[in-house]
Coordinates of C-alpha atoms in Angstrom, one line a residue:
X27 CA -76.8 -10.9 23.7
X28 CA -76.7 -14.3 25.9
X29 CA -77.1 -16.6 23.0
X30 CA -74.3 -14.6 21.0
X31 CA -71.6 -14.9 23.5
X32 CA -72.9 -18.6 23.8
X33 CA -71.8 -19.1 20.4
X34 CA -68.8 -17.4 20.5
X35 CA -67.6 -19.6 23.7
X36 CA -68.7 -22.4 21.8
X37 CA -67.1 -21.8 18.7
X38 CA -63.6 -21.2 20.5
X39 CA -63.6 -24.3 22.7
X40 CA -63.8 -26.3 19.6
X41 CA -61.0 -24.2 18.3
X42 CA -59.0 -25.0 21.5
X43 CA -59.8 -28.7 20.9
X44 CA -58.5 -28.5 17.0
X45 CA -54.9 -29.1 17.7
X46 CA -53.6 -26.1 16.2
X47 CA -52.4 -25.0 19.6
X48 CA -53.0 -21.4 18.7
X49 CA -54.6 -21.0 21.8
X50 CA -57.6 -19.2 21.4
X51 CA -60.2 -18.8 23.9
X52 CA -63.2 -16.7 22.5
X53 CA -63.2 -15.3 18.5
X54 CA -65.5 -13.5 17.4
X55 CA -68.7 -14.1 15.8
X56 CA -68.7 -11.9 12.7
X57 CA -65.2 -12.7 10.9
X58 CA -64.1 -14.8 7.9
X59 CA -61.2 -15.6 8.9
X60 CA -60.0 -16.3 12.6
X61 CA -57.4 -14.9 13.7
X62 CA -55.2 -16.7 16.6
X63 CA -55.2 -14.0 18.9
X64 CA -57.5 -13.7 22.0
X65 CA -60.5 -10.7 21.5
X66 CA -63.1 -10.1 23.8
X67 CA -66.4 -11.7 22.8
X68 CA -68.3 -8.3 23.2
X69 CA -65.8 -6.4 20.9
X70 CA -67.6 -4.4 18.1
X71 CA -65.9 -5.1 14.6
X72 CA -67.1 -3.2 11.3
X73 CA -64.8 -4.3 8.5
X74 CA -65.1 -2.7 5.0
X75 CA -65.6 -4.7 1.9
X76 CA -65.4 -3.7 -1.8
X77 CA -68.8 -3.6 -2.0
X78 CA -69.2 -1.2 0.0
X79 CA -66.8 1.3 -0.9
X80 CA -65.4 2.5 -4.4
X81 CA -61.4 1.6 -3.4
X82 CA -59.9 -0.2 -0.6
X83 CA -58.3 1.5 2.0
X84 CA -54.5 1.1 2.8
X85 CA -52.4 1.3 5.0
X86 CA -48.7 1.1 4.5
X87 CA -46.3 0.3 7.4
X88 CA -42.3 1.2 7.5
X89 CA -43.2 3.7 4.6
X90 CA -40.2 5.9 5.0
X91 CA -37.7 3.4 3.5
X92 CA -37.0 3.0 -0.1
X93 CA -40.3 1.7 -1.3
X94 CA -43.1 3.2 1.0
X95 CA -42.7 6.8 -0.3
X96 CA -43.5 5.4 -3.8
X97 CA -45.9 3.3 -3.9
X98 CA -48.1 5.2 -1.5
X99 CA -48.2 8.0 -4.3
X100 CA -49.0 5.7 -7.1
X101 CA -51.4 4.1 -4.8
X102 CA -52.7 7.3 -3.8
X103 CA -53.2 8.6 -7.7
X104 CA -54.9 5.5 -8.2
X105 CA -57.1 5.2 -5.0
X106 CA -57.6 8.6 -3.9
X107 CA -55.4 10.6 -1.4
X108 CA -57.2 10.2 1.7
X109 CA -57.5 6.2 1.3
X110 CA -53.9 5.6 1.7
X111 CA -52.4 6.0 4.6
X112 CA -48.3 6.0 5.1
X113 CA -46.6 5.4 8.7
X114 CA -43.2 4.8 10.5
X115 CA -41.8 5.3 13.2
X116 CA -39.9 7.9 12.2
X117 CA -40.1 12.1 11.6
X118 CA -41.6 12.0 8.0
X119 CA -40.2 15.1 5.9
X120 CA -42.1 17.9 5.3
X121 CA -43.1 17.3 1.5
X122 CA -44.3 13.3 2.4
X123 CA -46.2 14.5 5.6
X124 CA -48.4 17.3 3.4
X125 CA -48.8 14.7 0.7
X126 CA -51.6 12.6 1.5
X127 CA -52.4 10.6 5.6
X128 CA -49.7 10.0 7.8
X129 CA -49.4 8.6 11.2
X130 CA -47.4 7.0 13.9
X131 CA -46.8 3.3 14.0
X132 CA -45.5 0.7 15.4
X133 CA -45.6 -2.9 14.6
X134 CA -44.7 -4.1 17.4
X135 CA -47.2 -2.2 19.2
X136 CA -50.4 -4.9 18.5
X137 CA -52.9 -2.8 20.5
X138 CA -52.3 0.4 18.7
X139 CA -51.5 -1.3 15.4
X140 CA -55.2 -3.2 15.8
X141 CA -56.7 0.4 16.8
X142 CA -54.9 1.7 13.2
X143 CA -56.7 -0.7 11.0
X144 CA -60.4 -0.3 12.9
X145 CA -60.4 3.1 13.2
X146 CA -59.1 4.0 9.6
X147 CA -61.2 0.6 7.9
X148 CA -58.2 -0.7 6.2
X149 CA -58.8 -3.0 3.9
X150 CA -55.8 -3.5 2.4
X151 CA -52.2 -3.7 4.3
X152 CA -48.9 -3.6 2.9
X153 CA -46.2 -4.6 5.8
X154 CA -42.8 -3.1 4.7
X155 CA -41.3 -2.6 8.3
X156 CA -37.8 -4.4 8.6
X157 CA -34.5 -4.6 9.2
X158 CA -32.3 -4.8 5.4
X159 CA -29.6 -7.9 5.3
X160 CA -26.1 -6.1 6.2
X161 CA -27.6 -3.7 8.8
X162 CA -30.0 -6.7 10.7
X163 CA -26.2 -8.8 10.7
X164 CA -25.4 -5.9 12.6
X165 CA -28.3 -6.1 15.4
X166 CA -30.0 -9.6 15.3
X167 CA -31.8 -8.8 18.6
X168 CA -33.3 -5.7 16.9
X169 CA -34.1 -7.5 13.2
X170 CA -35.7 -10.7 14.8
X171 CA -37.8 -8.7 17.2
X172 CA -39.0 -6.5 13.8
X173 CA -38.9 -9.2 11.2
X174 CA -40.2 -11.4 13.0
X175 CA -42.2 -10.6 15.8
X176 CA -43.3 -7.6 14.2
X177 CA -44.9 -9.7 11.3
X178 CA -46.3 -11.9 13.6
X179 CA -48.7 -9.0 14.6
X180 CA -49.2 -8.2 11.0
X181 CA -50.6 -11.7 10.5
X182 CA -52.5 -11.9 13.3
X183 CA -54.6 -8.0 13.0
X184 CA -54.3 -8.9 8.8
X185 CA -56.5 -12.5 9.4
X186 CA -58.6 -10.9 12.3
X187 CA -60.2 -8.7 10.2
X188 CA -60.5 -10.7 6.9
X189 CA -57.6 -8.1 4.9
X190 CA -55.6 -8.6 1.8
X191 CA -52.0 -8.4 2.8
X192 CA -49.1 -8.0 1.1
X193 CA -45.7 -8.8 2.2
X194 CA -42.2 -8.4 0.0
X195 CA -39.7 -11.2 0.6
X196 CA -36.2 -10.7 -0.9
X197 CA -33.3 -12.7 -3.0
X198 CA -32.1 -12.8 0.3
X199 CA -34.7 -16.1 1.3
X200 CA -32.4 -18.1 -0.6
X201 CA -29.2 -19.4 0.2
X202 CA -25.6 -21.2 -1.0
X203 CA -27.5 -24.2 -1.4
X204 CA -30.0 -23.1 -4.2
X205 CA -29.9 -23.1 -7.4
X206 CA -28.5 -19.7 -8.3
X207 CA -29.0 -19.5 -12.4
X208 CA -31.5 -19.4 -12.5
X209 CA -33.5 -19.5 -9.0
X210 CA -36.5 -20.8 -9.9
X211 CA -39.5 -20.5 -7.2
X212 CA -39.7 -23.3 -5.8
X213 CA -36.1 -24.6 -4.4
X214 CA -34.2 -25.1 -1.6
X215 CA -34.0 -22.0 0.9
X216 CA -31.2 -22.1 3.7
X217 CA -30.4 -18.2 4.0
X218 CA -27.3 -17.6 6.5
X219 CA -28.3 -13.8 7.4
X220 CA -31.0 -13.1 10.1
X221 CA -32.9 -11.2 7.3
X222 CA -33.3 -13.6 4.9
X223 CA -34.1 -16.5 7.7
X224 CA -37.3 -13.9 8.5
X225 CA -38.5 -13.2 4.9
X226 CA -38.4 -17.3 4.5
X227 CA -40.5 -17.6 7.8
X228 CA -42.6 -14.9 6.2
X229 CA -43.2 -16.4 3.5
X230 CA -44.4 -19.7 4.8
X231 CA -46.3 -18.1 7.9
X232 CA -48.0 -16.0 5.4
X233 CA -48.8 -19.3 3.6
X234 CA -50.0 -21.0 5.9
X235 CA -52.4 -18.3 7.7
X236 CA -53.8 -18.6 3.8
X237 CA -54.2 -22.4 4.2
X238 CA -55.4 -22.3 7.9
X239 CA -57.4 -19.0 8.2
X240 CA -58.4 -18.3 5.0
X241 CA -56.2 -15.0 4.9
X242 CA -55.3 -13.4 1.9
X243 CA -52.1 -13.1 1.4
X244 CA -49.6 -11.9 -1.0
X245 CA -45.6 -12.0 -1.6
X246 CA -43.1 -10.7 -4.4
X247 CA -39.4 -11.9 -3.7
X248 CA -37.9 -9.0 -5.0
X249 CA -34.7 -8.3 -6.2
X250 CA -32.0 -5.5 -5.5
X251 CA -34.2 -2.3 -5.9
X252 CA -32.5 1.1 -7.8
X253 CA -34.8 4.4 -6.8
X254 CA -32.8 8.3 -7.4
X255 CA -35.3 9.6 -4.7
X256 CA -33.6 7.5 -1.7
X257 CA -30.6 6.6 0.2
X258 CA -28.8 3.5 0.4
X259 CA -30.8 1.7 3.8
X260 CA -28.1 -0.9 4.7
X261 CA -28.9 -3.7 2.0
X262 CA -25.8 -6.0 0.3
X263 CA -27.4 -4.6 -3.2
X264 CA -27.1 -0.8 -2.4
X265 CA -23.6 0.0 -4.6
X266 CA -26.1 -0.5 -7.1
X267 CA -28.3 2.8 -5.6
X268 CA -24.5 4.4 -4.2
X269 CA -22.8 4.9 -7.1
X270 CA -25.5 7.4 -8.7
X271 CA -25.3 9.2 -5.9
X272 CA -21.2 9.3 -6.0
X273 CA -21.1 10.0 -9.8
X274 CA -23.2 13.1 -9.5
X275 CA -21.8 14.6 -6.3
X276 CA -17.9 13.7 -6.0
X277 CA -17.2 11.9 -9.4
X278 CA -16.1 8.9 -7.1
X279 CA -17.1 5.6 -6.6
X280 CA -15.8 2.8 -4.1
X281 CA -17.8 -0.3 -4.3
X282 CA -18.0 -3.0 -1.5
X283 CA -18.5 -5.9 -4.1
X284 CA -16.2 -7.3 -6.1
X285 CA -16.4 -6.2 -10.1
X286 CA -17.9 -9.6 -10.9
X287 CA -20.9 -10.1 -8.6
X288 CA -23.7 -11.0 -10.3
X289 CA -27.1 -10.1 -8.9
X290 CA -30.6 -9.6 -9.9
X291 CA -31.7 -5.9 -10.0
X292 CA -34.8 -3.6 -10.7
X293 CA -35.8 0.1 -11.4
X294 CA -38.5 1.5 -8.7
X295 CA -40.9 1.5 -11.0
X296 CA -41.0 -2.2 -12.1
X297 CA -41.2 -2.5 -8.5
X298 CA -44.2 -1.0 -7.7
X299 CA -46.3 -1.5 -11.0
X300 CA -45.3 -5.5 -10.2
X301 CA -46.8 -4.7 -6.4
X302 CA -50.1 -2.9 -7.6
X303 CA -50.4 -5.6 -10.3
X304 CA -50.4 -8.8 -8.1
X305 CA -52.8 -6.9 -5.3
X306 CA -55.6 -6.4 -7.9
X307 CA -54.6 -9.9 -9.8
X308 CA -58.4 -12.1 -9.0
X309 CA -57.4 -14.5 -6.2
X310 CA -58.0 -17.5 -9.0
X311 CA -55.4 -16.8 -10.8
X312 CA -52.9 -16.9 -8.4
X313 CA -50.8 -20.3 -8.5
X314 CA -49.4 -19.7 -5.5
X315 CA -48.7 -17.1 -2.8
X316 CA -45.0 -16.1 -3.2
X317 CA -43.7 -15.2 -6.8
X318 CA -40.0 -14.0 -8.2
X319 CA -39.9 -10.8 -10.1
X320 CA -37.2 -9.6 -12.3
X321 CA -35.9 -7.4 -15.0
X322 CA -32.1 -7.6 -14.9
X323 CA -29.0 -8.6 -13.8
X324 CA -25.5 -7.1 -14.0
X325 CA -22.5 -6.8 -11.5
X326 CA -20.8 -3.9 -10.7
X327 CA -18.3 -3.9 -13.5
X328 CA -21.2 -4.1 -15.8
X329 CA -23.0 -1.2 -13.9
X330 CA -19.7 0.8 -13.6
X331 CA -19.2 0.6 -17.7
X332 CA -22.9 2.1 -18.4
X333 CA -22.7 4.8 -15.6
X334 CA -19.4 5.9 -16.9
X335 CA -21.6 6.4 -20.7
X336 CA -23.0 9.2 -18.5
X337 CA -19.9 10.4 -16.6
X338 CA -16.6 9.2 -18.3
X339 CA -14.3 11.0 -15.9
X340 CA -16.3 8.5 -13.0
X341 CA -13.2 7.3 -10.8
X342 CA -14.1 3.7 -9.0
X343 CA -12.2 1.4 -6.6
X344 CA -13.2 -1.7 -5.0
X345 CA -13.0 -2.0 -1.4
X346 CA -14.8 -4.8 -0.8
X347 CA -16.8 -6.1 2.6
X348 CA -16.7 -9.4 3.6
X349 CA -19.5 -9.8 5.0
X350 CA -21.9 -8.1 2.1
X351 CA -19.5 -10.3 0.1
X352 CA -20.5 -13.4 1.9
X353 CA -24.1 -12.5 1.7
X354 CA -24.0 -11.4 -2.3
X355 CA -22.2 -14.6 -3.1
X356 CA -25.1 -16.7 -1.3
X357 CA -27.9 -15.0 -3.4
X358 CA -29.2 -15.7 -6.8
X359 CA -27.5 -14.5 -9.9
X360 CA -30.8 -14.8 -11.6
X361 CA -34.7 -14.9 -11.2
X362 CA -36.9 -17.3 -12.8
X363 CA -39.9 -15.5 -12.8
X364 CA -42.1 -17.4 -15.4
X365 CA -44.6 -18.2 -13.0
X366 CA -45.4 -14.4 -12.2
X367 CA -46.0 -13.9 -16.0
X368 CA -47.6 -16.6 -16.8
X369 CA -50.5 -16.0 -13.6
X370 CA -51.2 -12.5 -13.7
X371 CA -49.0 -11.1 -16.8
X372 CA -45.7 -9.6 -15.0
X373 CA -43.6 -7.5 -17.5
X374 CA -40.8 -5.5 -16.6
X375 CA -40.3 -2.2 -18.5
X376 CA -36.9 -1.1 -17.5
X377 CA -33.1 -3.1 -18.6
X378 CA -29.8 -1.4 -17.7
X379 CA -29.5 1.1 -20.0
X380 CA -33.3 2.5 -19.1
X381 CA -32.5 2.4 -15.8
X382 CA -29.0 4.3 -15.7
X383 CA -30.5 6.6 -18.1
X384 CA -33.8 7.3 -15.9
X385 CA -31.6 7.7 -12.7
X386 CA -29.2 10.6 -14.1
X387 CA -32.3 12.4 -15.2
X388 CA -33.4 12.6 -11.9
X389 CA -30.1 12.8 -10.0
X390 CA -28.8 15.2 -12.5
X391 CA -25.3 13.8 -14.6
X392 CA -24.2 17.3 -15.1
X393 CA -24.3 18.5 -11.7
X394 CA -20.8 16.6 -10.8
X395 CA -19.3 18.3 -13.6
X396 CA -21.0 21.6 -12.7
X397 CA -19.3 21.5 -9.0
X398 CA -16.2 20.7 -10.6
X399 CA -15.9 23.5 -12.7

């Protein structure tokens, strides 16, 4: 195929010549979108569109934390078992490995992360692979080489092979210097953890691979997340998941905020249903690329009083970190998230009392006192 590869050369010297420095050589013929990395001008592509097939295909990275576990079952009941696939890095548990696909990956592998999405026809990509605020202070090294890096990759694979990608950012892509009641989407963003820095990098990489490469992309800044069916993974917000936890197995609570932090929070499920809802939102009625989400916002005392409707006898102290302090007091106290219901409809379904309610009927508020008896 002389006159092909002609094309092809041709195609990526003007490229070159653009100015975007991306430094691509050859592209390939057959795509929508160019992606900035180098592929072979012979390579064989077959990318799946909704036309052709009934649901898209997914694939999910960093699926064992909080949120992957979730929404891969509601995508799953929605889509079909077998076109959603979950993967980590990590040992999956028995009862998520017989649930539906899972494999091994690794975002900062791009060869094998390329050879995921062409060999399974993923059409749809949801990157939740990264390091939470408190534990990435912890290891920068490791969370810039994830959050960063690792998205890179994402971008890259997502725009090669024209697929609609979602990406959460976090309250934590703002900073002391926003406007924290409310935080409206637009605003200044200065974050001062290495984790927030990489969701506000995200955020405008994703962006601008929209602008530049026609890519598809999608972002929900979400807020502290409350699930019964995880463990607290190293985010400032996590007292809020802890002290479930605490009330049903040791009647005991010590929180690392103090009593009056004021943050905004969300049930899973909110979570999720606002995920699924902005991923099948038509692309025209999208205003923009990244969107607040919210339901609530308490602090701990507030929290502590509703909990304790539940488990009266709950005893809580506050030992409180400096450094999630620190963090918590440079977030938002509250989302504006008009421009999410306004484009595509966002409503929340759960408040506080829903959502302490909810979590004891699946953590159990009995079984504390059961143990103690």
């Amino acid at each position: 195929m002389p006159i092909v590869r002609n094309v092809s050369r041709a195609v990526g010297q003007l490229l070159q010549s653009s100015g975007c420095g991306c430094g691509i050589s050859i592209v390939p013929v057959r795509c929508i979108g160019v992606s900035p990395r180098q592929v072979a001008s012979d390579a064989s592509f077959h990318s799946v569109s909704f036309s052709e097939s009934d649901h898209p295909r997914v694939l999910i990275t960093g699926g064992l934390g909080q949120l992957g576990v979730g929404l891969a079952k509601l995508l799953r009941k929605r889509f079909g078992k077998n076109n959603v696939i979950l993967s980590d890095i990590r040992k999956p548990a028995d009862n998520v490995f017989y649930s539906g696909p899972f494999i091994y990956a690794d975002i900062l592998d791009y060869k094998n992360l390329r050879e995921i999405v062409v060999n399974n026809r993923i059409t749809w990509f949801f990157h939740y692979s990264a390091l939470l605020s408190a534990v990435g202070e912890a290891n920068v090294p490791l969370a810039r080489a994830v959050n960063i890096t690792g998205l890179h990759n994402v971008l890259d694979i997502a725009a090669e092979h024209n697929l609609r990608l979602f990406v959460p950012s976090t309250i934590g892509a703002f900073g002391p210097t926003s406007p924290r009641d409310p935080t409206p989407d637009l605003c200044v963003q200065r974050p001062r953890t290495i984790y927030g820095v990489s969701k506000v990098h995200a955020e405008l990489m994703g962006e601008y691979y929209h602008y530049r490469y026609g890519l598809d992309f999608r972002c929900l800044r979400y807020p502290g997340i409350i699930s019964a069916d995880s463990q607290p993974g190293g985010g400032t917000t996590d007292y809020a998941v802890q002290i479930f936890h605490d009330a049903t197995k040791t009647g005991k609570f010590q929180c690392n905020l103090k009593p009056d932090t004021r943050l905004p929070m969300m049930y899973i499920d909110d979570c999720l249903k606002a995920t699924l809802e902005v991923m099948e939102a038509p692309a025209e009625s999208l205003s923009m690329r990244t969107y607040n989400i919210s339901a609530m916002s308490f602090t701990p005392e507030e929290l502590v009083q509703e909990v304790q409707k539940h488990v009266p006898e709950l005893q809580v102290t506050y030992n409180v970190d400096e450094v999630r302090q620190a963090i918590a007091d440079s977030w938002p106290m509250n989302f504006d998230d008009s421009n999410a219901r306004r484009d595509w409809g966002w409503k929340h379904d759960y408040d506080l009392p829903e959502l302490v309610t909810t979590m004891f009927s699946f953590l159990g508020s009995d079984s504390r006192i059961a143990q103690a008896n």
